[in-house]
Tab-separated table of C-alpha atoms in Angstrom:
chain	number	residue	atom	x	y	z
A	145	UNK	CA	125.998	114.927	-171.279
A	146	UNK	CA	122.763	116.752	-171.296
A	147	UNK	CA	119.582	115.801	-169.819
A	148	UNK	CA	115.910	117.657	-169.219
A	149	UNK	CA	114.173	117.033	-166.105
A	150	UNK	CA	110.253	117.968	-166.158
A	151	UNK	CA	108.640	118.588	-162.626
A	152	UNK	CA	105.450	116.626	-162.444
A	153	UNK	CA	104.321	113.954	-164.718
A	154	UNK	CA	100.468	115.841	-164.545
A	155	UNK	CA	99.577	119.084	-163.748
A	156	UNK	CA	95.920	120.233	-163.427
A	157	UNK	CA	94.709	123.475	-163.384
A	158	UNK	CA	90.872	125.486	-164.045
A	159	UNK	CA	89.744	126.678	-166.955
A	160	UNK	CA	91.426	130.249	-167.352
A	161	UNK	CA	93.895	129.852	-164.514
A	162	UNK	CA	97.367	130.364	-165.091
A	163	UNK	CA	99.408	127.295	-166.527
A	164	UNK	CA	103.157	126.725	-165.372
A	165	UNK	CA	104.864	123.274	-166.857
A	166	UNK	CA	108.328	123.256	-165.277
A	167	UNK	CA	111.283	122.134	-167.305
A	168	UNK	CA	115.456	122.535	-165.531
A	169	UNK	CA	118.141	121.088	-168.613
A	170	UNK	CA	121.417	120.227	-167.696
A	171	UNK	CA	123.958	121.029	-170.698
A	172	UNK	CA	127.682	121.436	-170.610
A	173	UNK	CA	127.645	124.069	-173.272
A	174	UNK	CA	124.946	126.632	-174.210
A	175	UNK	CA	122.037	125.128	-175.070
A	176	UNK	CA	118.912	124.972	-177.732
A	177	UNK	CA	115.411	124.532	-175.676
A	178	UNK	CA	112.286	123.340	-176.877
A	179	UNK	CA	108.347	122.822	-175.941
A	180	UNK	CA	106.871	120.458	-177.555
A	181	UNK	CA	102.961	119.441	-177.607
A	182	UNK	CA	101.143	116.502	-178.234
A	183	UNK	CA	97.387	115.644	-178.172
A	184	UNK	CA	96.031	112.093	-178.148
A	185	UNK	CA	97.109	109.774	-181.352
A	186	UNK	CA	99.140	112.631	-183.218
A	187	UNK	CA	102.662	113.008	-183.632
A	188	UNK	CA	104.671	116.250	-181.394
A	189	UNK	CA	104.258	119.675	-182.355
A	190	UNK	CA	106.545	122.746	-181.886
A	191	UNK	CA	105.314	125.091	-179.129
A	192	UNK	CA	108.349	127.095	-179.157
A	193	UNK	CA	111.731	127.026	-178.904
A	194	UNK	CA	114.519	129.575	-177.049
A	195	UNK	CA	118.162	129.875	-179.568
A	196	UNK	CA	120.576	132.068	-177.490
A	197	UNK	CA	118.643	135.241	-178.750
A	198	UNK	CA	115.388	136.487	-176.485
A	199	UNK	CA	115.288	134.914	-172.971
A	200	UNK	CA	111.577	135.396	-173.348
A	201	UNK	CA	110.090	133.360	-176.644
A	202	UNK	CA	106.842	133.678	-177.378
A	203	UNK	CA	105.388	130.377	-179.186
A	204	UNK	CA	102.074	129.394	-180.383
A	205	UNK	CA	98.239	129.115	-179.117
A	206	UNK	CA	99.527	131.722	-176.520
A	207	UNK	CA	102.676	130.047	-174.869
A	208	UNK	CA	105.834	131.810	-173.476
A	209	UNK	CA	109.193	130.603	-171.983
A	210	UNK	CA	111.403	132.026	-170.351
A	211	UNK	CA	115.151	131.044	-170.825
A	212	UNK	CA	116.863	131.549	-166.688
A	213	UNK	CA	120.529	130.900	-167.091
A	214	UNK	CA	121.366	131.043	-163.698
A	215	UNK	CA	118.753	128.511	-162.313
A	216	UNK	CA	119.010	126.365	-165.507
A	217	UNK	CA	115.155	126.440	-166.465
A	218	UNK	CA	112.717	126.873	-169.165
A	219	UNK	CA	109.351	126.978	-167.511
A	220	UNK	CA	106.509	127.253	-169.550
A	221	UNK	CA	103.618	129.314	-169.121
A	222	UNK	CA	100.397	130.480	-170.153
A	223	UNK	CA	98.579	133.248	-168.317
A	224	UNK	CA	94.607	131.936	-168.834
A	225	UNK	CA	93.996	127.943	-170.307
A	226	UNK	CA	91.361	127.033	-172.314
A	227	UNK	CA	90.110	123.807	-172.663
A	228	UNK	CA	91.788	122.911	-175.685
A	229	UNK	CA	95.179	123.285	-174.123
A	230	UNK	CA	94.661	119.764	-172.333
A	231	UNK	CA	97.355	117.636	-174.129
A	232	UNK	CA	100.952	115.993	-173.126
A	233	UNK	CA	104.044	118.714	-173.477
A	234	UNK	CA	107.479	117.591	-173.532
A	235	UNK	CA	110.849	119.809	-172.899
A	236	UNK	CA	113.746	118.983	-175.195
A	237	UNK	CA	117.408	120.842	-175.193
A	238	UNK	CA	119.842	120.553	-177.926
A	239	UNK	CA	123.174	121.872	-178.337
A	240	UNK	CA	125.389	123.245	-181.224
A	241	UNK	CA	123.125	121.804	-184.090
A	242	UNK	CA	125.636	121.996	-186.577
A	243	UNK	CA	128.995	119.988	-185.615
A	244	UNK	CA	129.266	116.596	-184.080
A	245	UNK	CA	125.578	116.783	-182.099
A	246	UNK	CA	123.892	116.378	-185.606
A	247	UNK	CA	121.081	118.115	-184.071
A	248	UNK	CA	119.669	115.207	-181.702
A	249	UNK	CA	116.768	116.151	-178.664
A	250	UNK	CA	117.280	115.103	-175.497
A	251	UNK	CA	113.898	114.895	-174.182
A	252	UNK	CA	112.314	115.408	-170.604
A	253	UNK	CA	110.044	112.764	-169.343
A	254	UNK	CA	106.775	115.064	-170.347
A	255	UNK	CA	103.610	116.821	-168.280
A	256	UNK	CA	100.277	115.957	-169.302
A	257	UNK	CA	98.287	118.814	-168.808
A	258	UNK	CA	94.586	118.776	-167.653
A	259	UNK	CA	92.385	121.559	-168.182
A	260	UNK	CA	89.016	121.475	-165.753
A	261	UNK	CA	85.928	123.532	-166.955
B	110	UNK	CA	103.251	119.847	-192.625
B	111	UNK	CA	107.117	118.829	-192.981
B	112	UNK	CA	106.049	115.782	-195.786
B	113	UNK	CA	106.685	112.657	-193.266
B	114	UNK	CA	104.785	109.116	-193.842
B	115	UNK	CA	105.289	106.800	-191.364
B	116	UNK	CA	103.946	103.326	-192.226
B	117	UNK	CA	102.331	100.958	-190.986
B	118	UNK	CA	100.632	103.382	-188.486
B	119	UNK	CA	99.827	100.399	-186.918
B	120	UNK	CA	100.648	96.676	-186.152
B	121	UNK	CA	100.061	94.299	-184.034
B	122	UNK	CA	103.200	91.070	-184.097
B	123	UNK	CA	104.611	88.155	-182.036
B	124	UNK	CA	107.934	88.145	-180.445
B	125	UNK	CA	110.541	87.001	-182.454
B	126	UNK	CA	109.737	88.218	-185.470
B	127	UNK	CA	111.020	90.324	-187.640
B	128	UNK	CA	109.452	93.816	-187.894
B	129	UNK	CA	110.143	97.088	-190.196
B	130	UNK	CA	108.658	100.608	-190.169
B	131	UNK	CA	109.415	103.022	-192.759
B	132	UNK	CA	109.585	106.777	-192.411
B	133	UNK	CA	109.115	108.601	-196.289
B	134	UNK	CA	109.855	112.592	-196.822
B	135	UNK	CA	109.476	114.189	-199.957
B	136	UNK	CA	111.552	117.176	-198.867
B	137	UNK	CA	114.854	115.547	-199.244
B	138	UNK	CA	116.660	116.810	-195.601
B	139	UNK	CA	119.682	115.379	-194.527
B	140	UNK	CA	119.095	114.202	-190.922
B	141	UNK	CA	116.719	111.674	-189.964
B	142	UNK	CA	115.742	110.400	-186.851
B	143	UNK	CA	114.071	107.287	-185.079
B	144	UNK	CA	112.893	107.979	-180.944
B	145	UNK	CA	110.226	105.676	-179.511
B	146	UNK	CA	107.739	107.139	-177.078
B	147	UNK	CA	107.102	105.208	-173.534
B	148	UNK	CA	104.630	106.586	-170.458
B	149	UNK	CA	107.299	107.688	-168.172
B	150	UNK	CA	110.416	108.080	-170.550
B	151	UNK	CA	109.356	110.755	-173.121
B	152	UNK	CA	110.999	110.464	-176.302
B	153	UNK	CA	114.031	108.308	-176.764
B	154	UNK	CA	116.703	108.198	-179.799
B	155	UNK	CA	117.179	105.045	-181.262
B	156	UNK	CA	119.013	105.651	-184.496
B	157	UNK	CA	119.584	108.465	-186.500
B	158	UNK	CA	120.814	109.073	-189.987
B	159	UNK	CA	122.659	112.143	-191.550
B	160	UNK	CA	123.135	111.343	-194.913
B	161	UNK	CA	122.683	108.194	-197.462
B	162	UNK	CA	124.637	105.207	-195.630
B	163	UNK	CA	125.225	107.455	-192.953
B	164	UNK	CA	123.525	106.396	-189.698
B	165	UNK	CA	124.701	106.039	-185.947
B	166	UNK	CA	123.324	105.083	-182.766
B	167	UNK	CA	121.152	106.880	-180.537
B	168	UNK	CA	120.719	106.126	-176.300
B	169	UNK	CA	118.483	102.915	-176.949
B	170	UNK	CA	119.826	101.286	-179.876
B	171	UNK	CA	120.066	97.833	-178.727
B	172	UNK	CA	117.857	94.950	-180.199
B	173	UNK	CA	117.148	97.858	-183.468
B	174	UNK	CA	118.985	98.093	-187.195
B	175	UNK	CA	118.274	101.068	-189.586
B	176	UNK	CA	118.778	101.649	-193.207
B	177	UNK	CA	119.023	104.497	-195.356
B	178	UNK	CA	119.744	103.826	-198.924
B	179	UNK	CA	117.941	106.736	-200.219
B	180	UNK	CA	117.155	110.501	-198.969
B	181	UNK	CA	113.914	109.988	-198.799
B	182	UNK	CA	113.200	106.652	-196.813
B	183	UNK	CA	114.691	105.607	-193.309
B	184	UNK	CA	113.764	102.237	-192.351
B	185	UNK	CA	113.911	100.792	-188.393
B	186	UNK	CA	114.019	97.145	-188.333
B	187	UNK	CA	113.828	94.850	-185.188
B	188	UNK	CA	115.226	91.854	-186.264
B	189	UNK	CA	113.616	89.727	-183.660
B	190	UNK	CA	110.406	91.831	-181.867
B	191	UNK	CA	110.215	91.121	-177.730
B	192	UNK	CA	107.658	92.818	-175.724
B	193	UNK	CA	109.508	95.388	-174.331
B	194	UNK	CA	109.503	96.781	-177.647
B	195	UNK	CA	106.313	97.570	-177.462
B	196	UNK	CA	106.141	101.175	-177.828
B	197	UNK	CA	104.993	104.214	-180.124
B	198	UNK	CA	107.472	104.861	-182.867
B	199	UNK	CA	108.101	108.381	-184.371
B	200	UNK	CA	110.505	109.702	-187.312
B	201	UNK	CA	111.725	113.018	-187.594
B	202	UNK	CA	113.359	115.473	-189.429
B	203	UNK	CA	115.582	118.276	-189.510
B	204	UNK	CA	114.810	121.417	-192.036
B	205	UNK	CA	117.619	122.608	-193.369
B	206	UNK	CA	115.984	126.247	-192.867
B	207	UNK	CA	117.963	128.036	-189.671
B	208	UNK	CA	120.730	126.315	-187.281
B	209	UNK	CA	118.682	125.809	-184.401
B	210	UNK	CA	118.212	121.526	-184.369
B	211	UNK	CA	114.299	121.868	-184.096
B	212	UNK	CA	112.584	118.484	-185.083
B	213	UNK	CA	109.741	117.657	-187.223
B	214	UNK	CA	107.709	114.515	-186.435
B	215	UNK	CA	105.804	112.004	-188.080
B	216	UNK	CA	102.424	110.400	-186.895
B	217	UNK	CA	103.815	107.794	-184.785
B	218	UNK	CA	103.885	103.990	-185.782
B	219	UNK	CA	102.162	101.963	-182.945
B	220	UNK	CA	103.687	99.125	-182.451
B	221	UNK	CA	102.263	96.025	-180.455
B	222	UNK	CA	104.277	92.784	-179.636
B	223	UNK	CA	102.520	89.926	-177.928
């Protein structure tokens, strides 16, 4: 079975300090991974997402993720955060989206991020 | 914008009874999906649906029907409401473009038992 595990339930960091959200999946065959963002009363948004090609995706509002294999992770990071990055961000992994998984998330327990000025 | 209504957005109900939220797409994709949002659990499949007539159960299915007798509309019902289901409701979709299983969402129904 797979399952995402997000490291800390709120993170807090300055305005223009580096942001690191911390996602580890657990997946019996290769996976799909996803970052997901929500801000207050909206539905989730794709960040970015990581399909066996790049290790390193590059998403939106200036994002990356890096796809580590060996330690089973898919941090996300963002080297300087603005204000408007404050919002919840959930981890998601998928596997073989064709087949029997009919393309179902698994998601992590999300990170609500806090941005001080 | 991936054409998803969710209604009602909101409601407010009393436990035991009945309650149905609808998730509309005008894009007419195959897979469907119903997860409900909770502080401390993230997202959570309920039911999901990959065709007309063609739905299954997701990790939380209990106490929840679905229905899909058209593309376009997927309808959760809770046949009798309790308070734990209390939650934030959200539909999604999968695009047919690419292989990759990345979900589109809805608004979110808000859902309030008392």
């Amino acid at each position: 079975a797979q399952s995402v595990t997000q490291l800390g339930s709120h993170v807090s960091v300055s305005e223009g300090a580096l942001v690191l959200l911390r996602c580890n999946y657990s997946s019996s065959v290769p996976p799909y991974l996803f970052w997901y963002v929500q801000y207050p009363n909206q539905g989730l948004q794709l960040l970015l997402k990581y399909t066996s090609a790049a290790t390193l995706v590059k998403g939106i509002n200036g994002f990356e993720a890096e796809f580590k294999k060996s330690e089973t992770s898919f941090h996300l990071t963002k080297p300087s955060a603005h204000m408007s990055d404050a919002a919840e961000y959930f981890c998601a992994v998928s596997f073989n989206a064709g087949g029997t998984s009919y393309g179902k998330l698994t998601f992590g327990q999300g990170t609500i991020l806090t941005v001080h000025p | 914008d991936a054409g998803i209504t969710q209604s009602p957005r909101h409601k407010v109900t009393e436990t035991g009874t009945p309650v149905t939220l609808r998730c509309h797409q005008t894009e007419n994709h195959r897979y469907m999906y119903w997860y409900r949002q909770d502080p401390g659990h993230g997202l959570r499949l309920i039911h999901y649906s990959y065709g007309v007539k063609d739905t299954d159960k997701g990790e939380v299915s209990d106490g929840y029907s679905v229905s899909r007798s058209k593309t376009e509309d997927f309808l959760l019902t809770l046949e009798s409401a309790t308070s734990s289901q209390t939650s934030v409701y959200f539909c999604a979709i999968r695009t047919r473009t690419g292989n990759t299983g990345e979900l589109f969402f809805g608004e979110g129904s808000r859902l309030t038992v008392l």
